[in-house]
Coordinates of C-alpha atoms in Angstrom, one line a residue:
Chain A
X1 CA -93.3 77.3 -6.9
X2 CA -96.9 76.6 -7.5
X3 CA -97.7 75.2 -10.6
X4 CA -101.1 75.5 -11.4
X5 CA -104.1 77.8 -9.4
X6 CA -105.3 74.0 -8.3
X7 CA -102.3 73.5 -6.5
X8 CA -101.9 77.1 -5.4
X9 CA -105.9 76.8 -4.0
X10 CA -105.5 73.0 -2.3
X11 CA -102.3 74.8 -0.1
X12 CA -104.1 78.0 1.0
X13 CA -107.0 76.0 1.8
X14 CA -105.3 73.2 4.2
X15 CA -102.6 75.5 5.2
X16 CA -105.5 78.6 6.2
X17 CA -103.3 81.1 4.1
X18 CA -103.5 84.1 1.8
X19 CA -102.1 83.8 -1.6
X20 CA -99.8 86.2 -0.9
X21 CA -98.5 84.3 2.4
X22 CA -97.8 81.0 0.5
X23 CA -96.2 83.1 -2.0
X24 CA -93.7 85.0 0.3
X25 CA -92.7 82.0 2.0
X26 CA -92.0 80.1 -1.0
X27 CA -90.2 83.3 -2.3
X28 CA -88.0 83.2 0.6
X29 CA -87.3 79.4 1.1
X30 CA -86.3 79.3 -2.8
X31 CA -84.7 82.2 -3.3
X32 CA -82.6 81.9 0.5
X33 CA -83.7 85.0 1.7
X34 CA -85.6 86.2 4.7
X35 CA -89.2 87.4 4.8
X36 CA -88.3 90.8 5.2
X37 CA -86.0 91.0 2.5
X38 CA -87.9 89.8 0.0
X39 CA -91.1 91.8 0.6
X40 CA -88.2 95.0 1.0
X41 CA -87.9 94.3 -2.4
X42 CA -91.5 94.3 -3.3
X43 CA -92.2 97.8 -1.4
X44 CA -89.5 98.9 -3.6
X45 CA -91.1 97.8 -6.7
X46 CA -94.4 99.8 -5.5
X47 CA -92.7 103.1 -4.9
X48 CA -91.6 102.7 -9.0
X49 CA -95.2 101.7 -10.0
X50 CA -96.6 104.8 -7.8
X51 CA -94.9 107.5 -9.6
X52 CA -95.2 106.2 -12.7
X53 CA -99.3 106.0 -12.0
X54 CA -99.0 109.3 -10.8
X55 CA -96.3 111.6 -13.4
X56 CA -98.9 111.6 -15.7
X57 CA -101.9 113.2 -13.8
X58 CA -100.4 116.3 -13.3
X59 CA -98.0 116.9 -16.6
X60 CA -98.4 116.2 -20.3
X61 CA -96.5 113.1 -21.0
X62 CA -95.2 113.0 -25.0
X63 CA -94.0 109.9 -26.1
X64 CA -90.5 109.2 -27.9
X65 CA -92.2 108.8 -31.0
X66 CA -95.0 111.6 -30.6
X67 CA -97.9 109.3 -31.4
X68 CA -99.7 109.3 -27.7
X69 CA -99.3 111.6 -24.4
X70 CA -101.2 113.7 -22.5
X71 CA -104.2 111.0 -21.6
X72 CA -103.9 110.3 -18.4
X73 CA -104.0 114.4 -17.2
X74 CA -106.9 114.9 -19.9
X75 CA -108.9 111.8 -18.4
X76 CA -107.8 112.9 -14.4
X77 CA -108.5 116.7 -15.0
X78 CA -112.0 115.5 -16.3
X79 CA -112.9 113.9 -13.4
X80 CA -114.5 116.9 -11.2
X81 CA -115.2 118.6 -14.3
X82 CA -117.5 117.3 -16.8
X83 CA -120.2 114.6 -16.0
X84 CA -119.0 111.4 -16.4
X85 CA -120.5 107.8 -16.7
X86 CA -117.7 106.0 -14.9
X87 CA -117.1 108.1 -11.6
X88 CA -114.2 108.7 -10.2
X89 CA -113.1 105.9 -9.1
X90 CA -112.7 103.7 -12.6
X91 CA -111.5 107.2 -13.9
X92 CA -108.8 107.7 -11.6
X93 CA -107.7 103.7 -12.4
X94 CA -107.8 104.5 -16.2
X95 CA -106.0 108.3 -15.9
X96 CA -103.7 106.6 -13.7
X97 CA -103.5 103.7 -16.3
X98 CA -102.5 105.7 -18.8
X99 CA -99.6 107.5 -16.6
X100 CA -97.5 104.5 -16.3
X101 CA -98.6 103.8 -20.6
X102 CA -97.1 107.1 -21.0
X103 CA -94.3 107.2 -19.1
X104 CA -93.1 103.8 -20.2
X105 CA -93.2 105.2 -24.0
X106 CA -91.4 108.6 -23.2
X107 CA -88.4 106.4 -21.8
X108 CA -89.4 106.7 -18.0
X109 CA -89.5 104.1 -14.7
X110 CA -91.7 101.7 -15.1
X111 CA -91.9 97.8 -13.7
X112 CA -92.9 95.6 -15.9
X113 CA -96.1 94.1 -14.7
X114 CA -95.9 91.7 -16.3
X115 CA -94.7 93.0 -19.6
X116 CA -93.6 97.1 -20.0
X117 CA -96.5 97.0 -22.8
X118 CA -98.7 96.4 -19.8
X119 CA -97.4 97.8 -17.5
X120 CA -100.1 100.4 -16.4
X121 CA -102.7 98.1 -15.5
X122 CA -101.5 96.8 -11.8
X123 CA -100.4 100.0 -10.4
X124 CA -103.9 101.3 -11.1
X125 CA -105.8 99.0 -9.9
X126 CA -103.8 98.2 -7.1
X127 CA -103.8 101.9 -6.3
X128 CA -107.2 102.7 -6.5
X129 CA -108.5 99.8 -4.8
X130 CA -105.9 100.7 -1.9
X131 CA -107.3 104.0 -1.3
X132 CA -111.0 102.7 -1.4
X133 CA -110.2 100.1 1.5
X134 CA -107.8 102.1 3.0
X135 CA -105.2 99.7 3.1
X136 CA -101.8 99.4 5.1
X137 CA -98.7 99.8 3.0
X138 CA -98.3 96.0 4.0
X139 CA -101.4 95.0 2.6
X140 CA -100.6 96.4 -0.4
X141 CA -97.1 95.2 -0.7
X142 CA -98.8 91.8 0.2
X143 CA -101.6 91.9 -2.7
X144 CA -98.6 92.3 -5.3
X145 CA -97.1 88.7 -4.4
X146 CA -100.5 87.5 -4.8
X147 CA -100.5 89.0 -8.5
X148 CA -96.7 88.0 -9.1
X149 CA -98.6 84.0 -8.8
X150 CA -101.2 84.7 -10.9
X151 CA -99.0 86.4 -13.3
X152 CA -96.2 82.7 -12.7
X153 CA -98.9 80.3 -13.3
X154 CA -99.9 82.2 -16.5
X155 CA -96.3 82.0 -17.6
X156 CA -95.6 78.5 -16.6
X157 CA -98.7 77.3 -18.4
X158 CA -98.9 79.4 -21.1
X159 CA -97.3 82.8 -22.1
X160 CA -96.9 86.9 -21.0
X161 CA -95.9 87.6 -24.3
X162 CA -97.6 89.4 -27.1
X163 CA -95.4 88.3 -29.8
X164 CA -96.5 84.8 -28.9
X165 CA -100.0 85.0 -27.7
X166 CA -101.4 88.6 -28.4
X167 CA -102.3 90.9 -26.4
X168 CA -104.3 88.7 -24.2
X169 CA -101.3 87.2 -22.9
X170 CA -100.0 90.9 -21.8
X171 CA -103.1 92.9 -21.1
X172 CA -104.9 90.0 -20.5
X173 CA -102.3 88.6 -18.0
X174 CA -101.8 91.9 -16.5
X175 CA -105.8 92.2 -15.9
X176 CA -106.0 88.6 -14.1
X177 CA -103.2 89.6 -11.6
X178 CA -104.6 93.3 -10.7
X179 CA -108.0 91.6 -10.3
X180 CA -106.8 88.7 -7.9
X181 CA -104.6 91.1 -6.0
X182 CA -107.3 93.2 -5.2
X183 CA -110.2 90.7 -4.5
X184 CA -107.0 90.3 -1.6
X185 CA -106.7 93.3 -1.0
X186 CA -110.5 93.6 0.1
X187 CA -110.7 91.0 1.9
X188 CA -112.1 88.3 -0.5
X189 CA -110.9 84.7 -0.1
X190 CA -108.3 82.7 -2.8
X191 CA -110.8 80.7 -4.5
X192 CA -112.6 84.7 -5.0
X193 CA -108.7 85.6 -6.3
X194 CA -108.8 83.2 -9.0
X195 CA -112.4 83.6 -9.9
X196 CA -112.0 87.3 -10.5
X197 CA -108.9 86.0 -12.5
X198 CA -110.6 83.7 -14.7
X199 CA -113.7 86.1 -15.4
X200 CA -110.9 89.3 -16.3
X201 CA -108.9 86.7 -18.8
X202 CA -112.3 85.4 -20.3
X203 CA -112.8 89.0 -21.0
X204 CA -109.7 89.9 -22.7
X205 CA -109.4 86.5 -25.0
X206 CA -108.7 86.9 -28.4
X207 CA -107.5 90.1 -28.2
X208 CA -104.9 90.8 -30.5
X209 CA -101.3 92.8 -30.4
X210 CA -101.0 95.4 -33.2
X211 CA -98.8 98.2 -31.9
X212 CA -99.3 100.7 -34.8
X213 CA -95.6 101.3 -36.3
X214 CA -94.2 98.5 -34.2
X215 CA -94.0 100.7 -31.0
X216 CA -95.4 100.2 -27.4
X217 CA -97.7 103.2 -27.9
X218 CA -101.0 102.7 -29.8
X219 CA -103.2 101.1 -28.5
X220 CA -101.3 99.8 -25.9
X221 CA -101.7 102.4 -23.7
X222 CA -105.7 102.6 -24.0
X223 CA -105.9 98.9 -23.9
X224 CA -104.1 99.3 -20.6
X225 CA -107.2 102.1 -19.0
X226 CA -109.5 99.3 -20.3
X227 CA -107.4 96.2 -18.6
X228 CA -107.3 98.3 -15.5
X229 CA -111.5 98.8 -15.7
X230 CA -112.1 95.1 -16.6
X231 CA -109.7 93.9 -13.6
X232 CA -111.9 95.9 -10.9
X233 CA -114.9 94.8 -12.5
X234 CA -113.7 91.1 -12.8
X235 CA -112.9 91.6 -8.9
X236 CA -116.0 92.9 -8.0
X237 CA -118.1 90.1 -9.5
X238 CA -116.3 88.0 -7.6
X239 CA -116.4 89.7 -4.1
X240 CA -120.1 89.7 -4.9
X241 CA -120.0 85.7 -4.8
X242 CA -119.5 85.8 -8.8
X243 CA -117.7 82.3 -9.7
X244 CA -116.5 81.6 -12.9
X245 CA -118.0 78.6 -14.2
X246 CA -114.6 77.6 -16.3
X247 CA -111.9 76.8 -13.2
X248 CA -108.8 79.3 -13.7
X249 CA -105.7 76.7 -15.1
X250 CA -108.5 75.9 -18.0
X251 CA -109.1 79.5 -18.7
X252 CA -105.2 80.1 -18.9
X253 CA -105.3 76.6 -21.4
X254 CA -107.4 78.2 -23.4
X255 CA -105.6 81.7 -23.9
X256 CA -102.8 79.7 -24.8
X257 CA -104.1 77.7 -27.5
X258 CA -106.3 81.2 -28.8
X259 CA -102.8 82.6 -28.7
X260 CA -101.3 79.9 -31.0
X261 CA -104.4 79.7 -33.7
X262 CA -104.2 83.4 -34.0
X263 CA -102.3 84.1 -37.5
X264 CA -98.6 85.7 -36.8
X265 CA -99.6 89.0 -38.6
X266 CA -102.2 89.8 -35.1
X267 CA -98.9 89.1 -32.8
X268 CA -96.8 91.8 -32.4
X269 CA -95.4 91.9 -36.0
X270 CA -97.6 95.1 -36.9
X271 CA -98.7 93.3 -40.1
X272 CA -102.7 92.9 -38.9
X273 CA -105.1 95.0 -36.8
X274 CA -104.8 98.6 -36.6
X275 CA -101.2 98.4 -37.4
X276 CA -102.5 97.6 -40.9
X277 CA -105.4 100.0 -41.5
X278 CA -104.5 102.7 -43.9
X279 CA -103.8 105.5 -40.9
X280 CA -101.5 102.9 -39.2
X281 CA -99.4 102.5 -42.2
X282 CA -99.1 106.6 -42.6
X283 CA -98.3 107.1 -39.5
X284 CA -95.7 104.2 -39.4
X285 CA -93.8 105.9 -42.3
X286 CA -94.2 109.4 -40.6
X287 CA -92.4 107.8 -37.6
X288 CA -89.7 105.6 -39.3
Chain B
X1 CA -95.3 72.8 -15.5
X2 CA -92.7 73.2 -18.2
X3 CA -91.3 76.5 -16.3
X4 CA -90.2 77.4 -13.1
X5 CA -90.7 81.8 -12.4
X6 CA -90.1 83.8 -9.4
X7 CA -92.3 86.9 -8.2
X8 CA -89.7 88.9 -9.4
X9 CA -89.5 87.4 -13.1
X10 CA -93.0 88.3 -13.1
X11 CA -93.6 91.7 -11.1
X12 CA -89.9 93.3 -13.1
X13 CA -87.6 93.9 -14.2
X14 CA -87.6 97.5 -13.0
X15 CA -86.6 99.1 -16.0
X16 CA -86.5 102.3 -18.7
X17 CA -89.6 102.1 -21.2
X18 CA -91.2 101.4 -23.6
X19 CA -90.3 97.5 -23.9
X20 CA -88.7 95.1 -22.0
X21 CA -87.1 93.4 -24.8
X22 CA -85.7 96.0 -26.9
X23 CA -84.8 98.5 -24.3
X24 CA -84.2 96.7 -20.6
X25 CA -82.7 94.1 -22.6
X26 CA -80.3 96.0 -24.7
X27 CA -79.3 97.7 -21.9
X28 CA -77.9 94.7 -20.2
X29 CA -77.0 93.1 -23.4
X30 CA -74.5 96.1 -23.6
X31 CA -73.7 96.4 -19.9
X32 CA -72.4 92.8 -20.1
X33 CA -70.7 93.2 -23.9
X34 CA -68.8 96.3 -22.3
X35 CA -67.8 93.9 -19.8
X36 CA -66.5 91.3 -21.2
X37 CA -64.5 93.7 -23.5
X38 CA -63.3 95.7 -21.0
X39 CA -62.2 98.8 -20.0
X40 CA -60.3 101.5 -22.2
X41 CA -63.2 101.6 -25.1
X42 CA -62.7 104.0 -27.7
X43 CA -65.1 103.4 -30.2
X44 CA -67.9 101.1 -30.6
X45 CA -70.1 100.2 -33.5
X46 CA -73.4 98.3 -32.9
X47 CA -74.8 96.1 -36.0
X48 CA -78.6 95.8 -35.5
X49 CA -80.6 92.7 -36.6
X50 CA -84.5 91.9 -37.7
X51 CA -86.5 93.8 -35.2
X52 CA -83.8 95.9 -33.8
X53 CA -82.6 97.4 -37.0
X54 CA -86.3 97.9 -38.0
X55 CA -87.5 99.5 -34.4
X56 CA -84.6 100.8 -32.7
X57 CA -85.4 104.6 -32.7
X58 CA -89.0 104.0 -31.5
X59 CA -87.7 102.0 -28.7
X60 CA -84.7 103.8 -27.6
X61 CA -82.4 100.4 -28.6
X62 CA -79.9 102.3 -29.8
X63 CA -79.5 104.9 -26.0
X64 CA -80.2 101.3 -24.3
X65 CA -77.6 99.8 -25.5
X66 CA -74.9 102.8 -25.8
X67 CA -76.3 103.5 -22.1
X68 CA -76.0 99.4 -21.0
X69 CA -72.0 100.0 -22.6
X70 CA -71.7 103.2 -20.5
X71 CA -72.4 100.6 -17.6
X72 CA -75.5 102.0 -16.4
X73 CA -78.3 99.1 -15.5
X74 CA -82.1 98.9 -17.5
X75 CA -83.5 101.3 -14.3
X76 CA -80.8 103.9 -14.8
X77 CA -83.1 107.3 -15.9
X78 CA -79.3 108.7 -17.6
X79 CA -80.5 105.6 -20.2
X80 CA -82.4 108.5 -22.1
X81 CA -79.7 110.8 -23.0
X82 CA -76.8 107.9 -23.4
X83 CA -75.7 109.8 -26.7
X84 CA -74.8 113.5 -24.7
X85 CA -73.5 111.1 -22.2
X86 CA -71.3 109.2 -24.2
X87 CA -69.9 112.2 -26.3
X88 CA -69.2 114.0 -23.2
X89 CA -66.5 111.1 -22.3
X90 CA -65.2 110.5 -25.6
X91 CA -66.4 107.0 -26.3
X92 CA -67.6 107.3 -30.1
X93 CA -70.1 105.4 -31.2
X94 CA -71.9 104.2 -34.8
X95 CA -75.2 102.4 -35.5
X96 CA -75.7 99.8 -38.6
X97 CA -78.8 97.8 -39.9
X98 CA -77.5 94.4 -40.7
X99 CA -78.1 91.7 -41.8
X100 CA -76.2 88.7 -39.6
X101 CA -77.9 85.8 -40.8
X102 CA -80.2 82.9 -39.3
X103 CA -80.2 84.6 -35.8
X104 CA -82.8 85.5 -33.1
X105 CA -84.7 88.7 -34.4
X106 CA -83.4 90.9 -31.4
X107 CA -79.4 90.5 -32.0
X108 CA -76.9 93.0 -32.2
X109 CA -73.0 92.6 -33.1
X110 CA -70.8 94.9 -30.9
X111 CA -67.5 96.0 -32.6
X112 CA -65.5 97.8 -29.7
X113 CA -62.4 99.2 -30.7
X114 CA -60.2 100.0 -27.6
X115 CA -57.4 102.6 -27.5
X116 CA -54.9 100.4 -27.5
X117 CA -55.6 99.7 -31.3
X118 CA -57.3 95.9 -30.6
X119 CA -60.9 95.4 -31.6
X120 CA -63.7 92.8 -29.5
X121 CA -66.4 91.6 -30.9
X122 CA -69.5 90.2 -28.7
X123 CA -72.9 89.3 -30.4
X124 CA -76.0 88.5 -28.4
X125 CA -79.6 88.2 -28.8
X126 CA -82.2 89.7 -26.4
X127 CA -85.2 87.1 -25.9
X128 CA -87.8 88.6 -24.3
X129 CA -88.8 90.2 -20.8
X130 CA -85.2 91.7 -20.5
X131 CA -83.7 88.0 -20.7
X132 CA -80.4 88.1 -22.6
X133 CA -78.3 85.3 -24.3
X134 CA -74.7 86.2 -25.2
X135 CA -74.2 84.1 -27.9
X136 CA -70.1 85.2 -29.5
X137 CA -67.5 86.5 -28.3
X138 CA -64.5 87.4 -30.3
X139 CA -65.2 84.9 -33.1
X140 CA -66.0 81.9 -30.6
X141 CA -69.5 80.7 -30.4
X142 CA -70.9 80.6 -26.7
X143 CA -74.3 80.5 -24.9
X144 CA -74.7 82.3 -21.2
X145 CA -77.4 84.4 -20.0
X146 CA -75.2 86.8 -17.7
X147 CA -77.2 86.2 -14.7
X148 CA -74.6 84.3 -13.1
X149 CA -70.6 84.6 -12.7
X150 CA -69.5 82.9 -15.7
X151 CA -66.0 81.7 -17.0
X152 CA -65.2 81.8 -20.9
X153 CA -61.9 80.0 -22.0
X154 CA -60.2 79.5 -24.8
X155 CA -58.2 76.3 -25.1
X156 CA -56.7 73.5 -27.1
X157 CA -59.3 70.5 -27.1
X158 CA -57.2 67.9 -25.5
X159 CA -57.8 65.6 -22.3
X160 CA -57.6 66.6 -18.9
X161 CA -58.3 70.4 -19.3
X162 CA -61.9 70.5 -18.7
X163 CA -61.3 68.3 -15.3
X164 CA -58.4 70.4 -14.2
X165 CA -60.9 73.6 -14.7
X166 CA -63.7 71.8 -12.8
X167 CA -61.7 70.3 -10.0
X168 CA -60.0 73.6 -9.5
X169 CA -63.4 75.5 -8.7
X170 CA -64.5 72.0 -6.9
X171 CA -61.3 73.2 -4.5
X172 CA -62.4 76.6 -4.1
X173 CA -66.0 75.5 -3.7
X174 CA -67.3 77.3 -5.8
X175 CA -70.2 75.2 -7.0
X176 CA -70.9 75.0 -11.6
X177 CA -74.7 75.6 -12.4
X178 CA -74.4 75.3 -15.9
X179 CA -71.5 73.9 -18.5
X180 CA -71.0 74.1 -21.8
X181 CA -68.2 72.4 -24.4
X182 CA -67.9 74.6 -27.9
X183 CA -65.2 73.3 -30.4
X184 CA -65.1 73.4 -34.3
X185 CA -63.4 70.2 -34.9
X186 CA -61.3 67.8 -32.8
X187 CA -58.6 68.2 -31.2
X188 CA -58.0 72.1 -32.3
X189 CA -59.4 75.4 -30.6
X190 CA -62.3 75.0 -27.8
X191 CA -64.4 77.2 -25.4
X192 CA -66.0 76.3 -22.1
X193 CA -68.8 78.5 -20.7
X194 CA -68.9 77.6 -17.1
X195 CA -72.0 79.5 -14.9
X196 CA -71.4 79.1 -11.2
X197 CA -73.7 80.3 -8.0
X198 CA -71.4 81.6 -5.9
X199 CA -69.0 84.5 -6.7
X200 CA -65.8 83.7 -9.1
X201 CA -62.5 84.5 -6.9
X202 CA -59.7 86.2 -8.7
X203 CA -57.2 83.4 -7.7
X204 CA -59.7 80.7 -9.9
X205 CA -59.4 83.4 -13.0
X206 CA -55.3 82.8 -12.0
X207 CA -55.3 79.3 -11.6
X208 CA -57.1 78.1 -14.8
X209 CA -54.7 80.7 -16.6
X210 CA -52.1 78.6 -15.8
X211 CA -53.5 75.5 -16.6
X212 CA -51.9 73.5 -19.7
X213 CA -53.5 74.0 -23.0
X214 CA -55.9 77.2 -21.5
X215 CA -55.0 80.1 -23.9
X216 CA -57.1 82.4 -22.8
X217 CA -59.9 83.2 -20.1
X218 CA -62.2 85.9 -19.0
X219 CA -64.3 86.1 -15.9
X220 CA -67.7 87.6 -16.7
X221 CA -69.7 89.2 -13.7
X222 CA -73.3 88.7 -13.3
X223 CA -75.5 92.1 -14.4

C-alpha cells in the first residue's frame, strides 16, 4: 500500500501509470489474487452502487424512520420540467445522490463509499461523469480503484469516520475520491487526481456530523447531493489546470486535526448542530 | 502511516443501510455469535449497550442482528424482515436495553438458549465500518475479529499446552496470524484465541481436543 498521495504521485510518475493501475497491481500482489479477480470484484461493487443511484429516480423511497424520501425522484422529475440553475447534468448527480441516501436509510443495497452515511456521493459522480465521456465499463471499474486510494490514504492518515472527525471525514472523504476518480476518468493526469482531491476536502472542512435523532437520514442525505456537486466541481477546476496550492497529504493533516478540535457534541453524538435546534429535538422524540 | 487499508476496506463492505456500524456490523456480530453457539437455537435474547440500546430501531440493529443469527451476511436484502423470518422458523427472540458496564458503545450480550435446555452467552462490540470484535464467550474473556478461522479453547493453565496446540497446527501447516493468552489467575482456567490464514481442518479441532489439560474448544469460521 501507498502511504501518502507523495508516494502514490512519485510511483505513477516514474513508473508512467494511472492511479488506478498502481492500485490494482498492488491489490493483486497483496491480497494474492490475479488482476482479473480483483477488478471482478470491483465491477461487482458498481452493479450495487448503480441501482442504488438509480431506485430512487423512478419510485418514492421512505425511510425506516419516515424523516426523508422521495428526493431523489422530486429532484430527477424536475429536471426537463421546471427551469433550473444547475442543468442536468449536476441535477442528475444530486437526484441520483440522493437515491443511494435513500435507499441506504430504508434498509436497501448500498456499498459503503466510504462510509453508508456517504454513500451516495461516488455512485453519482462516477455515474454521471461516465455518461458525459462515454466511458468503457473498464474505465469505470478502473476510476473506482483510483478513489478506493484516495479514500486509503485519508484513512491511513487521518479518519472516514464521523464520529471521530465530522462529517468532513465522511462526506468530505467521499467527495475527494469521486472527484479524483473522475479527473481519471476524463482523462486528466494523477497529480490533476489529487488536486481535484485537495480542492473538494478544502471545501468540505469543518463540516460537522449532526444526524437529527441519531439516524443516517437528515442531513446526510442532502449533504451527500452537495458532496456529489462539490466533487465534479473540484474535478473540473482541476482538468482546467486548477492546482491546489496546499499539496493533498497536508490537506488530509489538516481535516484530521479540524476533526479532533471540533467539540464531541458536532461528532455524531446528536448533541450540536441541527440535531440540537428545537425541530431536531421534536422530531427525535417523535421518532424514539 | 499508522494503518495499512485495502480497496475493499475502503470501497465496502457491500451491505444493508443505513450504517455500517450499527447495521453491517450487527449483522456479522450475530452471524458469528450464532456460530459459535451453534446450531439447535431456540431462543435468543439480545442485551443492547450505549448507542445500540439508544438507536437500534432507527437503524434496523435489532433485524441486523436477529437476521446476522438467522446466518444471513450484511448484503442479504431478507436482513429487513429478520422478525417474519425468524417467527416463521420458530427461533424466538427478545430485545433489552442494558446497561453492561465500561464497554465499547456498540456492544450487545447474546443469551441463546438452545433446545436442548443449555444456554451460550457471546458478547461483542461493533467498532466501526462493519469491523467487529468478539470480545466473551460463555463467561471467558477473548478478543478476535472473525475475519479469520479462529480456535477458542478452554484449558487448565499449565506448561506444555500452549506448545502442543501450536506445534500441532505447525504439523498441519496451518500457519497462526494472531495469538492470544487469557487467564484469571495462575495456574487455574485459561483461554487461547488462536487466528490462522489458512483454513482450520477438522482433524486439528480433534487433535487439540485430545490434548492434556484442553477442556474444551471451538473452531470459529471466518464471516
Amino acid at each position: 500500500m501507498f502511504s501518502s498521495a507523495k508516494e502514490l504521485l512519485e510511483y505513477c510518475i516514474k513508473n508512467n501509470v494511472k492511479i488506478s493501475a498502481a492500485i490494482i497491481d498492488d491489490e493483486a500482489k497483496t491480497s494474492e489474487k490475479s488482476k482479473g479477480e480483483v477488478m471482478e470484484r470491483m465491477r461487482q461493487s458498481l452493479e450495487v452502487m448503480r441501482s442504488s443511484a438509480s431506485q430512487g429516480l423512478e419510485k418514492d423511497i421512505k425511510s425506516i424512520s419516515g424523516l426523508i424520501g422521495g428526493d431523489a425522484k422530486r429532484i430527477n422529475d424536475n429536471i426537463n420540467k421546471n427551469k433550473t440553475l444547475c442543468g442536468s447534468n449536476i441535477n442528475k448527480a444530486m437526484a441520483r445522490a440522493f437515491s443511494s441516501s435513500e435507499v441506504n436509510s430504508a434498509m436497501g443495497r448500498i456499498v459503503a463509499a466510504p462510509t453508508a452515511g456517504s454513500c451516495g456521493i461516488l455512485p453519482a459522480v462516477i455515474i454521471t461523469a461516465a455518461e458525459n465521456f462515454n466511458s468503457t465499463e473498464e474505465e469505470i471499474v478502473n476510476s473506482l480503484f483510483t478513489a478506493s486510494a484516495v479514500g486509503a490514504i485519508i484513512a491511513g492518515n487521518a479518519t472516514l469516520s464521523g464520529a471521530e472527525g465530522g462529517c468532513q471525514a465522511e462526506c468530505g472523504s467521499a467527495s475527494a475520491m469521486a472527484a479524483a476518480a473522475c479527473v481519471e476518468l476524463a482523462g486528466g493526469t494523477p497529480e490533476m487526481s489529487f488536486h481535484a482531491a485537495a480542492i473538494a476536502i478544502k471545501c468540505i472542512l469543518g463540516l460537522v456530523c449532526d444526524p437529527i435523532a441519531g439516524l443516517v437520514e437528515a442531513p446526510c442525505a442532502k449533504r451527500n447531493a452537495m458532496g456529489s456537486v462539490n466533487a465534479m466541481a473540484a474535478a473540473d477546476m482541476a482538468l482546467a489546470g486548477v492546482k491546489s496550492i496546499i499539496p493533498f497529504d497536508e490537506v488530509v493533516d489538516a481535516m484530521y486535526r479540524i476533526g479532533k478540535s471540533m467539540p464531541f457534541e458536532l461528532r455524531e453524538t446528536s448533541l450540536g448542530g441541527l440535531a440540537a435546534t428545537p425541530t431536531g429535538i421534536k422530531l427525535h422524540k417523535e421518532i424514539f | 502511516m499508522a494503518k495499512n487499508y485495502g480497496v475493499f476496506d475502503i470501497l465496502g463492505p457491500v451491505m444493508i443501510g443505513p450504517s455500517s456500524s450499527h447495521t453491517a456490523g450487527a449483522a456479522r456480530l450475530g452471524r458469528i455469535a450464532a456460530n459459535i453457539a451453534g446450531s439447535d437455537i431456540k431462543k435468543v435474547t439480545f442485551l443492547l449497550h450505549g448507542s445500540f440500546a439508544k438507536t437500534y430501531k432507527g437503524h434496523g440493529t435489532d433485524k441486523a442482528l436477529l437476521a446476522g443469527v438467522l446466518g444471513f451476511e450484511p448484503h442479504d436484502e431478507r436482513l429487513r424482515d429478520s422478525f417474519i423470518i425468524a417467527s416463521k422458523e420458530g427461533l424466538e427472540y427478545e430485545f433489552i436495553e442494558s446497561d453492561l458496564g465500561d464497554v465499547h458503545p456498540n456492544t450487545v450480550k447474546f443469551l441463546f438458549e438452545k433446545s436442548n435446555g443449555t444456554a451460550f452467552t457471546v458478547t461483542g462490540s461493533s467498532i466501526g465500518g462493519g469491523n467487529v470484535l468478539i470480545k466473551e464467550v460463555n463467561g471467558e474473556e477473548v478478543e478476535f475479529t472473525g475475519e479469520y478461522p479462529t480456535i477458542i479453547t478452554k484449558h487448565y493453565d499449565r506448561p506444555g499446552v500452549i506448545t502442543a496446540v501450536t506445534s500441532l497446527l505447525s504439523e498441519l501447516k496451518v500457519n497462526i496470524a494472531f495469538m492470544k493468552v487469557i487467564r484469571k489467575s495462575k495456574g487455574q482456567m485459561a483461554s487461547m484465541v488462536v487466528e490462522t490464514d489458512n483454513p482450520i481442518p477438522d482433524e486439528a479441532i480433534e487433535g487439540i481436543s485430545k490434548i492434556k489439560d484442553i477442556e474444551k474448544v471451538f473452531l470459529v469460521k471466518p464471516i
